[in-house]
C-alpha positions as a Python dict, from the first residue, in 0.01 Angstrom:
ca = {
    (1, 'M'): (0, 0, 0),
    (2, 'A'): (150, -230, 260),
    (3, 'H'): (-100, -445, 441),
    (4, 'G'): (-201, -294, 776),
    (5, 'T'): (-74, 59, 698),
    (6, 'V'): (-264, 324, 506),
    (7, 'M'): (-39, 548, 298),
    (8, 'G'): (-109, 918, 260),
    (9, 'V'): (-276, 908, -83),
    (10, 'Q'): (-533, 1184, -123),
    (11, 'G'): (-880, 1066, -24),
    (12, 'E'): (-758, 755, 155),
    (13, 'V'): (-857, 711, 519),
    (14, 'T'): (-559, 727, 755),
    (15, 'S'): (-729, 796, 1089),
    (16, 'L'): (-1065, 801, 1266),
    (17, 'L'): (-1207, 1085, 1477),
    (18, 'V'): (-1428, 920, 1740),
    (19, 'K'): (-1692, 1123, 1929),
    (20, 'D'): (-1896, 955, 2202),
    (21, 'A'): (-2218, 1061, 2374),
    (22, 'T'): (-2033, 1228, 2662),
    (23, 'G'): (-1870, 1474, 2424),
    (24, 'A'): (-1523, 1317, 2446),
    (25, 'E'): (-1329, 1305, 2118),
    (26, 'W'): (-1016, 1114, 2026),
    (27, 'V'): (-821, 1026, 1715),
    (28, 'V'): (-730, 667, 1628),
    (29, 'P'): (-475, 615, 1347),
    (30, 'L'): (-523, 319, 1116),
    (31, 'D'): (-191, 155, 1196),
    (32, 'Q'): (-324, -201, 1233),
    (33, 'P'): (-476, -445, 981),
    (34, 'S'): (-799, -460, 1183),
    (35, 'L'): (-964, -256, 1460),
    (36, 'T'): (-1273, -374, 1645),
    (37, 'I'): (-1540, -132, 1769),
    (38, 'G'): (-1766, -215, 2061),
    (39, 'R'): (-1861, -199, 2427),
    (40, 'D'): (-1606, -467, 2520),
    (41, 'K'): (-1309, -299, 2689),
    (42, 'L'): (-1073, -508, 2476),
    (43, 'C'): (-1198, -345, 2155),
    (44, 'A'): (-949, -116, 1980),
    (45, 'I'): (-1221, 151, 1975),
    (46, 'H'): (-1405, 113, 2305),
    (47, 'I'): (-1745, 288, 2322),
    (48, 'E'): (-1930, 260, 2653),
    (49, 'S'): (-2298, 281, 2558),
    (50, 'A'): (-2611, 72, 2595),
    (51, 'Y'): (-2672, 118, 2222),
    (52, 'V'): (-2341, -44, 2127),
    (53, 'S'): (-2291, -421, 2112),
    (54, 'R'): (-1990, -582, 2283),
    (55, 'Q'): (-1841, -660, 1940),
    (56, 'H'): (-2030, -414, 1721),
    (57, 'A'): (-1823, -357, 1406),
    (58, 'R'): (-1473, -377, 1264),
    (59, 'I'): (-1251, -159, 1047),
    (60, 'D'): (-1033, -361, 808),
    (61, 'V'): (-730, -213, 632),
    (62, 'R'): (-673, -406, 309),
    (63, 'D'): (-457, -370, -1),
    (64, 'D'): (-766, -247, -190),
    (65, 'G'): (-881, 6, 70),
    (66, 'V'): (-1038, 51, 412),
    (67, 'F'): (-1370, -119, 492),
    (68, 'L'): (-1636, -108, 763),
    (69, 'I'): (-1781, -448, 858),
    (70, 'D'): (-2087, -480, 1082),
    (71, 'L'): (-2051, -781, 1316),
    (72, 'G'): (-2422, -860, 1342),
    (73, 'S'): (-2480, -581, 1593),
    (74, 'R'): (-2820, -536, 1754),
    (75, 'N'): (-2867, -172, 1648),
    (76, 'G'): (-2666, -181, 1329),
    (77, 'S'): (-2390, 39, 1188),
    (78, 'L'): (-2471, 344, 976),
    (79, 'L'): (-2242, 485, 709),
    (80, 'N'): (-2349, 833, 597),
    (81, 'N'): (-2697, 761, 743),
    (82, 'T'): (-2732, 432, 550),
    (83, 'R'): (-2730, 101, 735),
    (84, 'V'): (-2441, -129, 645),
    (85, 'E'): (-2568, -482, 591),
    (86, 'Q'): (-2230, -656, 563),
    (87, 'S'): (-1937, -437, 463),
    (88, 'A'): (-1877, -104, 291),
    (89, 'P'): (-1568, 83, 167),
    (90, 'L'): (-1462, 396, 355),
    (91, 'R'): (-1336, 726, 215),
    (92, 'S'): (-1216, 1046, 374),
    (93, 'G'): (-1513, 1249, 496),
    (94, 'D'): (-1740, 949, 555),
    (95, 'V'): (-1923, 944, 889),
    (96, 'I'): (-1997, 619, 1072),
    (97, 'A'): (-2267, 607, 1342),
    (98, 'I'): (-2222, 334, 1603),
    (99, 'G'): (-2496, 359, 1865),
    (100, 'D'): (-2480, 713, 2003),
    (101, 'A'): (-2120, 769, 1888),
    (102, 'T'): (-1992, 897, 1554),
    (103, 'I'): (-1666, 814, 1378),
    (104, 'E'): (-1539, 1049, 1110),
    (105, 'C'): (-1299, 912, 851),
    (106, 'Q'): (-998, 1138, 798),
    (107, 'A'): (-698, 1157, 569),
    (108, 'G'): (-353, 1290, 648),
    (109, 'T'): (-323, 1244, 1027),
    (110, 'A'): (20, 1113, 1120),
    (111, 'S'): (17, 758, 1248),
    (112, 'G'): (281, 823, 1512),
    (113, 'E'): (22, 886, 1783),
    (114, 'R'): (-202, 602, 1890),
    (115, 'T'): (-483, 822, 2023),
    (116, 'R'): (-520, 1192, 2079),
    (117, 'T'): (-786, 1312, 2320),
    (118, 'L'): (-948, 1634, 2204),
    (119, 'G'): (-1163, 1692, 2512),
    (120, 'P'): (-1537, 1716, 2574),
    (121, 'R'): (-1776, 1951, 2402),
    (122, 'Q'): (-1925, 2228, 2605),
    (123, 'S'): (-2244, 2106, 2769),
    (124, 'E'): (-2574, 2235, 2639),
    (125, 'P'): (-2726, 2511, 2851),
    (126, 'A'): (-2978, 2386, 3105),
    (127, 'T'): (-3332, 2511, 3052),
    (128, 'P'): (-3651, 2417, 3238),
    (129, 'D'): (-3799, 2231, 2940),
    (130, 'R'): (-3485, 2075, 2788),
    (131, 'L'): (-3525, 1702, 2720),
    (132, 'Q'): (-3234, 1477, 2816),
    (133, 'V'): (-3204, 1103, 2756),
    (134, 'D'): (-2947, 888, 2938),
    (135, 'P'): (-2901, 552, 2758),
    (136, 'M'): (-2688, 415, 3043),
    (137, 'T'): (-2951, 459, 3317),
    (138, 'Y'): (-3258, 456, 3091),
    (139, 'E'): (-3362, 786, 3247),
    (140, 'V'): (-3547, 1067, 3072),
    (141, 'R'): (-3541, 1415, 3220),
    (142, 'I'): (-3721, 1735, 3132),
    (143, 'G'): (-3515, 2013, 3282),
    (144, 'D'): (-3391, 1870, 3612),
    (145, 'Q'): (-3699, 1652, 3669),
    (146, 'L'): (-3730, 1283, 3588),
    (147, 'L'): (-4011, 1200, 3347),
    (148, 'E'): (-4310, 1098, 3557),
    (149, 'R'): (-4457, 844, 3313),
    (150, 'R'): (-4249, 530, 3257),
    (151, 'L'): (-4164, 451, 2895),
    (152, 'S'): (-4193, 101, 2751),
    (153, 'A'): (-3881, -59, 2603),
    (154, 'Q'): (-3990, 28, 2248),
    (155, 'E'): (-4087, 382, 2342),
    (156, 'F'): (-3746, 435, 2503),
    (157, 'K'): (-3571, 283, 2201),
    (158, 'L'): (-3755, 523, 1969),
    (159, 'L'): (-3682, 823, 2189),
    (160, 'G'): (-3319, 716, 2233),
    (161, 'Y'): (-3269, 682, 1858),
    (162, 'L'): (-3424, 1023, 1789),
    (163, 'Y'): (-3211, 1175, 2067),
    (164, 'Q'): (-2897, 1012, 1931),
    (165, 'H'): (-2967, 1165, 1587),
    (166, 'R'): (-3123, 1489, 1710),
    (167, 'D'): (-2921, 1697, 1464),
    (168, 'R'): (-3124, 1567, 1168),
    (169, 'V'): (-3455, 1423, 1047),
    (170, 'C'): (-3484, 1044, 1087),
    (171, 'A'): (-3662, 876, 799),
    (172, 'R'): (-3952, 642, 875),
    (173, 'Q'): (-3774, 349, 709),
    (174, 'E'): (-3464, 411, 919),
    (175, 'L'): (-3663, 428, 1243),
    (176, 'G'): (-3871, 119, 1172),
    (177, 'D'): (-3566, -88, 1082),
    (178, 'A'): (-3378, 33, 1392),
    (179, 'I'): (-3664, -55, 1628),
    (180, 'W'): (-3810, -377, 1485),
    (181, 'G'): (-3561, -486, 1218),
    (182, 'A'): (-3596, -481, 842),
    (183, 'H'): (-3925, -624, 706),
    (184, 'N'): (-4069, -669, 1058),
    (185, 'W'): (-4283, -355, 1078),
    (186, 'D'): (-4530, -139, 889),
    (187, 'P'): (-4601, 238, 892),
    (188, 'N'): (-4902, 199, 1123),
    (189, 'M'): (-4684, 35, 1391),
    (190, 'L'): (-4443, 329, 1380),
    (191, 'H'): (-4726, 583, 1382),
    (192, 'R'): (-4885, 424, 1689),
    (193, 'L'): (-4551, 405, 1870),
    (194, 'V'): (-4480, 773, 1801),
    (195, 'S'): (-4829, 863, 1925),
    (196, 'R'): (-4777, 672, 2251),
    (197, 'L'): (-4440, 839, 2302),
    (198, 'K'): (-4591, 1184, 2247),
    (199, 'E'): (-4865, 1111, 2500),
    (200, 'K'): (-4598, 1045, 2763),
    (201, 'I'): (-4343, 1320, 2699),
    (202, 'E'): (-4532, 1607, 2536),
    (203, 'P'): (-4699, 1873, 2755),
    (204, 'A'): (-4956, 1910, 2476),
    (205, 'P'): (-4944, 1613, 2232),
    (206, 'E'): (-5160, 1795, 1978),
    (207, 'R'): (-4893, 2071, 1966),
    (208, 'P'): (-4570, 1871, 2009),
    (209, 'R'): (-4270, 2047, 2161),
    (210, 'Y'): (-4019, 1763, 2126),
    (211, 'V'): (-4115, 1507, 1858),
    (212, 'Q'): (-4173, 1689, 1530),
    (213, 'T'): (-4338, 1516, 1234),
    (214, 'V'): (-4181, 1594, 897),
    (215, 'P'): (-4457, 1511, 643),
    (216, 'W'): (-4373, 1234, 394),
    (217, 'V'): (-4026, 1194, 544),
    (218, 'G'): (-4011, 1097, 913),
    (219, 'Y'): (-3954, 1252, 1255),
    (220, 'R'): (-3712, 1484, 1429),
    (221, 'L'): (-3645, 1544, 1797),
    (222, 'T'): (-3605, 1899, 1923),
    (223, 'P'): (-3475, 1857, 2277),
}
């Protein structure tokens, strides 16, 4: 395989399908030796989000494969729901989570097109009790009303992370590491933070509508 170009061998990553929080999707072919990912507009994969660092991560195309490298980002880079500490190899079908965006590794897309915009997803139907979190403005809405009680920075970070990953259960270890960093927290800290968040967003905290506890596993948001 020539350096900087991924050949069409089965299972090898040849392109990336990027999906950001707005619902926009676009395809980026791996036609360069290295592609940076971040909030900086000069990044090859530019993601405008408060959860994304200016230089968040990098995709390297090497003779021995394609690799994801985290660049010391504040919120980390997840590969198939596992945090990448330094670097990790990529294969077709892998899913990278960078802030509130996802990047799906694909094989077989022609490299002739630099990017291909696929268009936004249909917006979720508005309902009076639907929870919405805007990481750009740090606003939380229930229906069309702003949340009356102001969230602390940690409460918003917890809610934002759960909202970002609202399609699945977030493990306690994952949440604690994302909020405080590895080895800087204990289960009681997370439990207290979840309780404070419920007090502020739940109509009835004893019967939570939004933040669901999954016993022995973690938490899930049902917006």
